Amino acid sequence: MGKVKAKKVSSLKPKKKCCRKKTRCFKCPVVIMRMKKAEAAGTCGKDLKKALKEARAK
């Protein structure tokens, strides 16, 4: 999928099922849900990048 900007992740269409791998992919529904929550909380810029890294790591 290449490089994806942190602010664009929440607008992606999620996959049908979660992959549950150690490092989740960008289109994983769990990652997209976590990024939507982060944006709703008012996170932006570098903090959004950190939120994406954390959302994929869990």
Tab-separated table of C-alpha atoms in Angstrom:
chain	number	residue	atom	x	y	z
A	1	MET	CA	0.000	0.000	0.000
A	2	GLY	CA	3.012	2.277	0.298
A	3	LYS	CA	3.309	5.316	2.551
A	4	VAL	CA	0.034	6.440	4.056
A	5	LYS	CA	-0.406	9.770	5.801
A	6	ALA	CA	-1.724	9.548	9.355
A	7	LYS	CA	-4.558	12.001	8.686
A	8	LYS	CA	-5.832	9.915	5.740
A	9	VAL	CA	-6.091	6.612	7.662
A	10	SER	CA	-9.426	7.395	9.321
A	11	SER	CA	-11.058	7.984	5.929
A	12	LEU	CA	-9.955	4.636	4.434
A	13	LYS	CA	-12.487	1.883	3.804
A	14	PRO	CA	-11.792	-0.905	6.331
A	15	LYS	CA	-11.241	-4.535	5.435
A	16	LYS	CA	-14.027	-6.979	6.191
A	17	LYS	CA	-12.146	-8.784	8.964
A	18	CYS	CA	-9.343	-7.895	11.362
A	19	CYS	CA	-6.003	-9.565	10.606
A	20	ARG	CA	-4.870	-9.634	14.282
A	21	LYS	CA	-1.191	-9.613	13.360
A	22	LYS	CA	1.367	-8.095	15.717
A	23	THR	CA	1.724	-5.011	13.506
A	24	ARG	CA	-1.747	-4.340	12.146
A	25	CYS	CA	-2.186	-3.076	8.594
A	26	PHE	CA	-3.573	0.367	7.773
A	27	LYS	CA	-6.904	-0.927	6.478
A	28	CYS	CA	-7.581	-2.993	9.577
A	29	PRO	CA	-10.956	-1.944	11.074
A	30	VAL	CA	-9.404	-1.719	14.552
A	31	VAL	CA	-6.709	0.736	13.401
A	32	ILE	CA	-9.251	2.882	11.553
A	33	MET	CA	-11.528	2.956	14.622
A	34	ARG	CA	-8.629	4.003	16.889
A	35	MET	CA	-7.565	6.748	14.473
A	36	LYS	CA	-11.122	8.116	14.289
A	37	LYS	CA	-11.145	8.315	18.089
A	38	ALA	CA	-7.780	10.113	18.078
A	39	GLU	CA	-9.007	12.677	15.519
A	40	ALA	CA	-12.232	13.206	17.476
A	41	ALA	CA	-10.113	13.972	20.540
A	42	GLY	CA	-8.450	16.788	18.595
A	43	THR	CA	-5.101	15.141	17.901
A	44	CYS	CA	-3.142	16.525	14.935
A	45	GLY	CA	0.344	16.747	13.445
A	46	LYS	CA	3.130	14.722	15.062
A	47	ASP	CA	0.776	13.500	17.778
A	48	LEU	CA	-1.399	11.937	15.080
A	49	LYS	CA	1.628	10.057	13.711
A	50	LYS	CA	2.364	8.774	17.214
A	51	ALA	CA	-1.271	7.721	17.594
A	52	LEU	CA	-1.071	5.772	14.330
A	53	LYS	CA	2.088	4.008	15.449
A	54	GLU	CA	0.458	3.103	18.753
A	55	ALA	CA	-2.803	1.967	17.093
A	56	ARG	CA	-0.918	-0.419	14.815
A	57	ALA	CA	1.339	-1.767	17.582
A	58	LYS	CA	-1.363	-2.975	19.978
